[in-house]
PDB file of C-alpha atoms in Angstrom:
ATOM      1  CA  GLN A   1     -19.885  -0.587   6.761  1.00 64.00           C
ATOM      2  CA  LYS A   2     -16.485  -0.660   5.288  1.00 71.00           C
ATOM      3  CA  GLU A   3     -13.638  -2.028   7.414  1.00 86.00           C
ATOM      4  CA  VAL A   4     -11.705   1.268   7.380  1.00 91.00           C
ATOM      5  CA  GLU A   5     -13.261   4.907   6.839  1.00 92.00           C
ATOM      6  CA  GLN A   6     -11.361   7.837   5.807  1.00 93.00           C
ATOM      7  CA  ASP A   7     -12.859  11.035   4.249  1.00 86.00           C
ATOM      8  CA  PRO A   8     -11.261  11.299   0.726  1.00 84.00           C
ATOM      9  CA  GLY A   9     -11.128  15.134   0.565  1.00 84.00           C
ATOM     10  CA  PRO A  10      -9.922  17.274  -0.761  1.00 91.00           C
ATOM     11  CA  LEU A  11      -8.685  19.246   2.201  1.00 94.00           C
ATOM     12  CA  SER A  12      -6.922  22.347   1.260  1.00 96.00           C
ATOM     13  CA  VAL A  13      -4.711  24.343   3.862  1.00 96.00           C
ATOM     14  CA  PRO A  14      -2.608  27.269   3.568  1.00 97.00           C
ATOM     15  CA  GLU A  15       1.293  26.664   4.240  1.00 97.00           C
ATOM     16  CA  GLY A  16       2.209  26.073   7.770  1.00 97.00           C
ATOM     17  CA  ALA A  17      -1.094  24.983   9.169  1.00 97.00           C
ATOM     18  CA  ILE A  18      -1.566  21.822  11.302  1.00 97.00           C
ATOM     19  CA  VAL A  19      -3.356  19.298   9.212  1.00 97.00           C
ATOM     20  CA  SER A  20      -4.953  16.475  10.821  1.00 96.00           C
ATOM     21  CA  LEU A  21      -5.805  13.319   8.904  1.00 97.00           C
ATOM     22  CA  ASN A  22      -7.912  10.470  10.417  1.00 96.00           C
ATOM     23  CA  CYS A  23      -9.252   6.958   9.766  1.00 96.00           C
ATOM     24  CA  THR A  24     -12.139   5.018  11.972  1.00 96.00           C
ATOM     25  CA  TYR A  25     -12.113   1.010  11.699  1.00 94.00           C
ATOM     26  CA  SER A  26     -14.615  -1.422  12.526  1.00 92.00           C
ATOM     27  CA  ASN A  27     -12.125  -4.557  13.069  1.00 88.00           C
ATOM     28  CA  SER A  28     -10.854  -4.628  17.168  1.00 88.00           C
ATOM     29  CA  ALA A  29      -7.976  -7.197  16.475  1.00 86.00           C
ATOM     30  CA  PHE A  30      -5.830  -4.968  14.334  1.00 88.00           C
ATOM     31  CA  GLN A  31      -2.528  -4.238  15.987  1.00 86.00           C
ATOM     32  CA  TYR A  32      -0.494  -2.598  13.110  1.00 86.00           C
ATOM     33  CA  PHE A  33      -1.287   1.156  12.234  1.00 91.00           C
ATOM     34  CA  MET A  34       0.694   2.777   8.955  1.00 90.00           C
ATOM     35  CA  TRP A  35      -0.017   5.845   6.911  1.00 93.00           C
ATOM     36  CA  TYR A  36       1.096   6.419   3.691  1.00 93.00           C
ATOM     37  CA  ARG A  37       1.762   9.282   1.362  1.00 95.00           C
ATOM     38  CA  GLN A  38       1.412   8.899  -2.214  1.00 94.00           C
ATOM     39  CA  TYR A  39       2.339  11.566  -4.948  1.00 95.00           C
ATOM     40  CA  SER A  40       0.441  11.692  -8.163  1.00 91.00           C
ATOM     41  CA  ARG A  41       1.495   8.746 -10.761  1.00 88.00           C
ATOM     42  CA  LYS A  42       3.828   7.400  -7.891  1.00 91.00           C
ATOM     43  CA  GLY A  43       3.540   4.234  -5.388  1.00 93.00           C
ATOM     44  CA  PRO A  44       2.758   4.876  -1.916  1.00 92.00           C
ATOM     45  CA  GLU A  45       5.519   5.878   0.572  1.00 90.00           C
ATOM     46  CA  LEU A  46       5.503   4.635   3.870  1.00 86.00           C
ATOM     47  CA  LEU A  47       5.408   7.466   6.548  1.00 89.00           C
ATOM     48  CA  MET A  48       4.490   6.145   9.735  1.00 88.00           C
ATOM     49  CA  TYR A  49       4.425   2.826  11.174  1.00 84.00           C
ATOM     50  CA  THR A  50       2.745   2.285  14.839  1.00 86.00           C
ATOM     51  CA  TYR A  51       2.093  -0.950  16.951  1.00 81.00           C
ATOM     52  CA  SER A  52      -0.947  -1.143  19.161  1.00 80.00           C
ATOM     53  CA  SER A  53      -1.946   2.392  20.960  1.00 80.00           C
ATOM     54  CA  GLY A  54      -0.179   5.675  21.364  1.00 83.00           C
ATOM     55  CA  ASN A  55       1.777   8.022  19.781  1.00 89.00           C
ATOM     56  CA  LYS A  56       4.577   8.215  17.608  1.00 91.00           C
ATOM     57  CA  GLU A  57       6.532  11.287  16.495  1.00 93.00           C
ATOM     58  CA  ASP A  58       8.899  11.319  13.405  1.00 91.00           C
ATOM     59  CA  GLY A  59       9.896  15.029  12.365  1.00 94.00           C
ATOM     60  CA  ARG A  60       6.773  17.375  11.308  1.00 96.00           C
ATOM     61  CA  PHE A  61       4.735  13.814  11.778  1.00 96.00           C
ATOM     62  CA  THR A  62       2.653  12.558  14.678  1.00 96.00           C
ATOM     63  CA  ALA A  63       0.752   9.458  14.586  1.00 95.00           C
ATOM     64  CA  GLN A  64      -2.131   8.616  17.120  1.00 95.00           C
ATOM     65  CA  VAL A  65      -3.722   5.523  17.966  1.00 94.00           C
ATOM     66  CA  ASP A  66      -6.554   5.346  20.008  1.00 93.00           C
ATOM     67  CA  LYS A  67      -7.852   1.493  20.189  1.00 91.00           C
ATOM     68  CA  SER A  68     -10.685   2.212  22.642  1.00 91.00           C
ATOM     69  CA  SER A  69     -12.302   4.622  20.169  1.00 93.00           C
ATOM     70  CA  LYS A  70     -10.731   2.507  16.642  1.00 93.00           C
ATOM     71  CA  TYR A  71      -9.772   5.616  15.773  1.00 93.00           C
ATOM     72  CA  ILE A  72      -5.832   6.839  14.072  1.00 95.00           C
ATOM     73  CA  SER A  73      -4.776  10.131  13.167  1.00 96.00           C
ATOM     74  CA  LEU A  74      -1.924  11.458  11.576  1.00 96.00           C
ATOM     75  CA  PHE A  75      -0.720  15.501  12.422  1.00 97.00           C
ATOM     76  CA  ILE A  76       1.371  17.192   9.972  1.00 97.00           C
ATOM     77  CA  ARG A  77       2.719  20.204  11.396  1.00 97.00           C
ATOM     78  CA  ASP A  78       4.074  23.252   9.767  1.00 97.00           C
ATOM     79  CA  SER A  79       2.618  21.854   6.619  1.00 97.00           C
ATOM     80  CA  GLN A  80       4.536  22.758   3.159  1.00 97.00           C
ATOM     81  CA  PRO A  81       3.090  22.638  -0.095  1.00 97.00           C
ATOM     82  CA  SER A  82       5.460  19.580  -0.815  1.00 96.00           C
ATOM     83  CA  ASP A  83       2.955  18.149   2.000  1.00 97.00           C
ATOM     84  CA  SER A  84       0.449  18.042  -1.004  1.00 97.00           C
ATOM     85  CA  ALA A  85      -0.355  14.379  -1.639  1.00 97.00           C
ATOM     86  CA  THR A  86      -3.174  11.502  -1.156  1.00 96.00           C
ATOM     87  CA  TYR A  87      -2.460  10.276   2.683  1.00 97.00           C
ATOM     88  CA  LEU A  88      -3.312   6.450   3.242  1.00 95.00           C
ATOM     89  CA  CYS A  89      -3.794   4.552   6.542  1.00 95.00           C
ATOM     90  CA  ALA A  90      -3.646   0.799   6.354  1.00 91.00           C
ATOM     91  CA  MET A  91      -3.753  -1.424   9.208  1.00 89.00           C
ATOM     92  CA  GLY A  92      -3.671  -5.411   9.793  1.00 84.00           C
ATOM     93  CA  SER A  93      -3.051  -7.877  12.268  1.00 79.00           C
ATOM     94  CA  LEU A  94      -0.101 -10.188  12.852  1.00 69.00           C
ATOM     95  CA  GLN A  95      -2.710 -13.022  13.830  1.00 66.00           C
ATOM     96  CA  TRP A  96      -3.644 -13.221  10.209  1.00 61.00           C
ATOM     97  CA  GLY A  97      -0.837 -12.064   8.042  1.00 60.00           C
ATOM     98  CA  PHE A  98      -1.691  -9.893   5.035  1.00 57.00           C
ATOM     99  CA  GLN A  99      -5.033 -11.664   4.555  1.00 52.00           C
ATOM    100  CA  ASN A 100      -6.836  -9.117   6.254  1.00 56.00           C
ATOM    101  CA  PHE A 101      -4.155  -5.970   5.887  1.00 73.00           C
ATOM    102  CA  VAL A 102      -6.484  -3.285   4.616  1.00 87.00           C
ATOM    103  CA  PHE A 103      -5.951  -0.030   3.210  1.00 91.00           C
ATOM    104  CA  GLY A 104      -8.165   3.058   3.637  1.00 93.00           C
ATOM    105  CA  PRO A 105      -9.351   4.805   0.272  1.00 92.00           C
ATOM    106  CA  GLY A 106      -7.021   7.905   0.884  1.00 94.00           C
ATOM    107  CA  THR A 107      -7.618  11.718   1.779  1.00 95.00           C
ATOM    108  CA  ARG A 108      -6.287  14.046  -1.026  1.00 95.00           C
ATOM    109  CA  LEU A 109      -4.403  17.039   0.524  1.00 96.00           C
ATOM    110  CA  SER A 110      -3.367  20.218  -1.025  1.00 96.00           C
ATOM    111  CA  VAL A 111      -1.105  22.696   1.416  1.00 97.00           C
ATOM    112  CA  LEU A 112      -1.196  26.224  -0.755  1.00 96.00           C
ATOM    113  CA  PRO A 113       1.577  28.749  -0.723  1.00 94.00           C
TER     114      PRO A 113
ATOM    115  CA  GLU B   1      20.253   3.171  -4.083  1.00 62.00           C
ATOM    116  CA  ALA B   2      17.642   2.612  -6.747  1.00 78.00           C
ATOM    117  CA  GLY B   3      14.455   1.960  -5.706  1.00 92.00           C
ATOM    118  CA  VAL B   4      11.860  -0.854  -6.729  1.00 95.00           C
ATOM    119  CA  THR B   5      11.092  -0.704 -10.581  1.00 96.00           C
ATOM    120  CA  GLN B   6       8.240  -1.978 -12.289  1.00 97.00           C
ATOM    121  CA  PHE B   7       7.523  -2.388 -16.218  1.00 97.00           C
ATOM    122  CA  PRO B   8       5.815  -1.520 -18.150  1.00 97.00           C
ATOM    123  CA  SER B   9       4.573   1.578 -16.663  1.00 96.00           C
ATOM    124  CA  HIS B  10       1.444   1.051 -18.519  1.00 97.00           C
ATOM    125  CA  SER B  11      -0.575  -1.390 -20.347  1.00 97.00           C
ATOM    126  CA  VAL B  12      -3.436  -1.581 -22.937  1.00 97.00           C
ATOM    127  CA  ILE B  13      -4.772  -5.172 -23.856  1.00 97.00           C
ATOM    128  CA  GLU B  14      -7.774  -6.571 -24.918  1.00 97.00           C
ATOM    129  CA  LYS B  15     -10.196  -8.983 -22.976  1.00 96.00           C
ATOM    130  CA  GLY B  16      -9.026 -12.703 -23.433  1.00 96.00           C
ATOM    131  CA  GLN B  17      -5.279 -11.449 -23.822  1.00 97.00           C
ATOM    132  CA  THR B  18      -2.113 -12.567 -21.520  1.00 97.00           C
ATOM    133  CA  VAL B  19       0.038  -9.604 -19.676  1.00 97.00           C
ATOM    134  CA  THR B  20       3.085 -10.273 -17.709  1.00 98.00           C
ATOM    135  CA  LEU B  21       4.126  -7.286 -15.549  1.00 98.00           C
ATOM    136  CA  ARG B  22       7.541  -7.207 -13.898  1.00 98.00           C
ATOM    137  CA  CYS B  23       8.655  -5.877 -10.430  1.00 98.00           C
ATOM    138  CA  ASP B  24      12.331  -5.749  -9.518  1.00 97.00           C
ATOM    139  CA  PRO B  25      13.042  -4.985  -5.895  1.00 96.00           C
ATOM    140  CA  ILE B  26      15.687  -3.180  -4.187  1.00 94.00           C
ATOM    141  CA  SER B  27      18.728  -5.201  -4.331  1.00 93.00           C
ATOM    142  CA  GLY B  28      18.981  -7.035  -0.986  1.00 90.00           C
ATOM    143  CA  HIS B  29      15.429  -6.852  -0.209  1.00 91.00           C
ATOM    144  CA  ASP B  30      14.173 -10.568   0.429  1.00 91.00           C
ATOM    145  CA  ASN B  31      10.381  -9.477   0.928  1.00 90.00           C
ATOM    146  CA  LEU B  32       8.387  -8.921  -2.335  1.00 93.00           C
ATOM    147  CA  TYR B  33       4.680  -7.808  -2.387  1.00 92.00           C
ATOM    148  CA  TRP B  34       2.263  -7.361  -4.890  1.00 94.00           C
ATOM    149  CA  TYR B  35      -0.650  -5.119  -4.371  1.00 94.00           C
ATOM    150  CA  ARG B  36      -3.447  -3.892  -6.952  1.00 95.00           C
ATOM    151  CA  ARG B  37      -5.754  -0.882  -6.956  1.00 94.00           C
ATOM    152  CA  VAL B  38      -8.819  -1.255  -9.222  1.00 92.00           C
ATOM    153  CA  MET B  39     -11.090   1.560 -10.145  1.00 83.00           C
ATOM    154  CA  GLY B  40     -13.047   2.897  -7.124  1.00 80.00           C
ATOM    155  CA  LYS B  41     -11.740   0.808  -4.671  1.00 87.00           C
ATOM    156  CA  GLU B  42      -8.837   0.565  -1.992  1.00 91.00           C
ATOM    157  CA  ILE B  43      -5.458  -0.992  -2.718  1.00 92.00           C
ATOM    158  CA  LYS B  44      -5.673  -4.460  -1.819  1.00 91.00           C
ATOM    159  CA  PHE B  45      -2.780  -7.195  -0.959  1.00 89.00           C
ATOM    160  CA  LEU B  46      -2.029  -9.831  -3.800  1.00 92.00           C
ATOM    161  CA  LEU B  47       0.757 -11.643  -2.273  1.00 91.00           C
ATOM    162  CA  HIS B  48       3.981 -11.783  -0.354  1.00 90.00           C
ATOM    163  CA  PHE B  49       7.342 -13.561  -1.602  1.00 92.00           C
ATOM    164  CA  VAL B  50      10.191 -13.912   0.806  1.00 90.00           C
ATOM    165  CA  LYS B  51      13.038 -14.939  -1.314  1.00 93.00           C
ATOM    166  CA  GLU B  52      11.748 -17.237  -4.077  1.00 94.00           C
ATOM    167  CA  SER B  53       8.963 -18.745  -1.827  1.00 93.00           C
ATOM    168  CA  LYS B  54       5.374 -17.727  -1.642  1.00 92.00           C
ATOM    169  CA  GLN B  55       4.835 -16.635   2.148  1.00 87.00           C
ATOM    170  CA  ASP B  56       1.252 -15.377   1.478  1.00 86.00           C
ATOM    171  CA  GLU B  57      -0.721 -15.482  -1.695  1.00 89.00           C
ATOM    172  CA  SER B  58      -4.029 -15.153  -0.043  1.00 85.00           C
ATOM    173  CA  GLY B  59      -5.230 -12.127  -1.595  1.00 88.00           C
ATOM    174  CA  MET B  60      -4.578 -13.513  -5.067  1.00 92.00           C
ATOM    175  CA  PRO B  61      -8.237 -13.229  -6.553  1.00 90.00           C
ATOM    176  CA  ASN B  62      -8.372 -16.206  -8.718  1.00 91.00           C
ATOM    177  CA  ASN B  63      -6.122 -18.696 -10.565  1.00 93.00           C
ATOM    178  CA  ARG B  64      -5.847 -16.495 -13.807  1.00 96.00           C
ATOM    179  CA  PHE B  65      -3.163 -14.808 -11.766  1.00 97.00           C
ATOM    180  CA  LEU B  66       0.298 -16.381 -11.305  1.00 97.00           C
ATOM    181  CA  ALA B  67       3.262 -14.939  -9.518  1.00 97.00           C
ATOM    182  CA  GLU B  68       6.753 -16.071  -9.646  1.00 97.00           C
ATOM    183  CA  ARG B  69      10.068 -14.988  -8.434  1.00 96.00           C
ATOM    184  CA  THR B  70      12.644 -17.343  -9.835  1.00 85.00           C
ATOM    185  CA  GLY B  71      16.095 -16.939  -8.073  1.00 88.00           C
ATOM    186  CA  GLY B  72      14.410 -14.314  -5.462  1.00 85.00           C
ATOM    187  CA  THR B  73      15.412 -11.517  -7.598  1.00 93.00           C
ATOM    188  CA  TYR B  74      12.833 -10.014  -9.851  1.00 96.00           C
ATOM    189  CA  SER B  75       9.008 -10.897  -9.630  1.00 98.00           C
ATOM    190  CA  THR B  76       6.824 -11.650 -12.595  1.00 98.00           C
ATOM    191  CA  LEU B  77       3.030 -11.442 -12.113  1.00 98.00           C
ATOM    192  CA  LYS B  78       0.728 -12.779 -14.886  1.00 98.00           C
ATOM    193  CA  VAL B  79      -2.990 -12.421 -16.012  1.00 97.00           C
ATOM    194  CA  GLN B  80      -3.888 -14.939 -18.127  1.00 96.00           C
ATOM    195  CA  PRO B  81      -6.910 -14.806 -19.691  1.00 96.00           C
ATOM    196  CA  ALA B  82      -7.121 -10.844 -18.631  1.00 96.00           C
ATOM    197  CA  GLU B  83     -10.785  -9.469 -17.687  1.00 96.00           C
ATOM    198  CA  LEU B  84     -12.246  -6.357 -17.860  1.00 96.00           C
ATOM    199  CA  GLU B  85     -12.453  -6.240 -13.998  1.00 95.00           C
ATOM    200  CA  ASP B  86      -8.394  -6.398 -14.084  1.00 96.00           C
ATOM    201  CA  SER B  87      -8.205  -2.825 -14.965  1.00 96.00           C
ATOM    202  CA  GLY B  88      -6.546  -1.178 -12.548  1.00 96.00           C
ATOM    203  CA  VAL B  89      -2.905  -0.107 -11.113  1.00 96.00           C
ATOM    204  CA  TYR B  90      -0.829  -2.868  -9.642  1.00 97.00           C
ATOM    205  CA  PHE B  91       1.990  -2.137  -7.164  1.00 96.00           C
ATOM    206  CA  CYS B  92       5.042  -3.793  -6.217  1.00 95.00           C
ATOM    207  CA  ALA B  93       6.934  -3.198  -3.043  1.00 92.00           C
ATOM    208  CA  SER B  94       9.592  -4.708  -1.358  1.00 91.00           C
ATOM    209  CA  SER B  95      11.475  -4.610   1.914  1.00 86.00           C
ATOM    210  CA  ARG B  96      14.304  -5.980   4.016  1.00 84.00           C
ATOM    211  CA  ALA B  97      12.359  -7.348   6.866  1.00 76.00           C
ATOM    212  CA  ALA B  98       8.840  -8.747   6.583  1.00 71.00           C
ATOM    213  CA  LEU B  99       6.409  -6.052   7.256  1.00 66.00           C
ATOM    214  CA  LEU B 100       4.302  -7.357  10.136  1.00 59.00           C
ATOM    215  CA  ALA B 101       7.305  -9.339  11.666  1.00 52.00           C
ATOM    216  CA  GLY B 102       6.506  -7.828  14.856  1.00 48.00           C
ATOM    217  CA  ALA B 103       6.218  -5.506  17.357  1.00 45.00           C
ATOM    218  CA  ALA B 104       9.818  -4.285  16.944  1.00 44.00           C
ATOM    219  CA  SER B 105      10.128  -4.328  13.199  1.00 51.00           C
ATOM    220  CA  THR B 106      10.731  -0.854  12.092  1.00 51.00           C
ATOM    221  CA  ASP B 107      12.008  -1.861   8.582  1.00 63.00           C
ATOM    222  CA  THR B 108      10.450   0.098   6.054  1.00 74.00           C
ATOM    223  CA  GLN B 109       8.573  -0.779   2.916  1.00 80.00           C
ATOM    224  CA  TYR B 110       9.504   0.931  -0.819  1.00 87.00           C
ATOM    225  CA  PHE B 111       6.897   1.044  -3.450  1.00 91.00           C
ATOM    226  CA  GLY B 112       7.132   0.786  -6.937  1.00 95.00           C
ATOM    227  CA  PRO B 113       5.740   3.322  -9.361  1.00 95.00           C
ATOM    228  CA  GLY B 114       3.170   1.057 -10.454  1.00 96.00           C
ATOM    229  CA  THR B 115       1.913  -0.500 -13.574  1.00 97.00           C
ATOM    230  CA  ARG B 116      -1.387   0.748 -15.171  1.00 96.00           C
ATOM    231  CA  LEU B 117      -3.158  -1.950 -16.982  1.00 97.00           C
ATOM    232  CA  THR B 118      -6.318  -1.528 -19.102  1.00 97.00           C
ATOM    233  CA  VAL B 119      -8.521  -4.420 -20.161  1.00 96.00           C
ATOM    234  CA  LEU B 120     -10.531  -3.099 -22.977  1.00 96.00           C
TER     235      LEU B 120
END
């Protein structure tokens, strides 16, 4: 079993739809949870950064962490064609620094106009 | 403000040769990170500099990889000798504060576009 599981997609949605992207993980010690967006031939861009459980909202983006279920989500409201990219989750523990900082494989999202 | 830049964008070398990748972080960013994504795998952390010091190099795969950050500005990652399994995309990132520095940290991390390394 991989430490972080993420549906690779591709996920296609119409413009304006609400998008739900998810990751599950197995290591209960993870404390930090990130979502990155990566456009083709570009480096990842950090979108959301959450510590422990709970929700965090930034504009059209909402990140949710459910540590009891080892499940994190990224919601995109009013999705736009410019949101078409690969979305990567990543997580780690302050206790171990970067030693166990793990990325998911990414979900490819296409928002159709 | 210029972003993180990496050079070259693509390098093709033969097995056994040496390659040096360069990363120029955003000015004023003390923290610099190297990651790589080999074919079919997830992005993996390689190492973390704070200024010129290696803070964490636990992700470096073996002693064929050498990273330096002289003067605390740009960084180089040398692979010598290169092997076939080193092929992949090498990313550099920088941040003002250290990612995972603590619960209150909201500083963000900026990635470069990556160097695509192909070892034949």
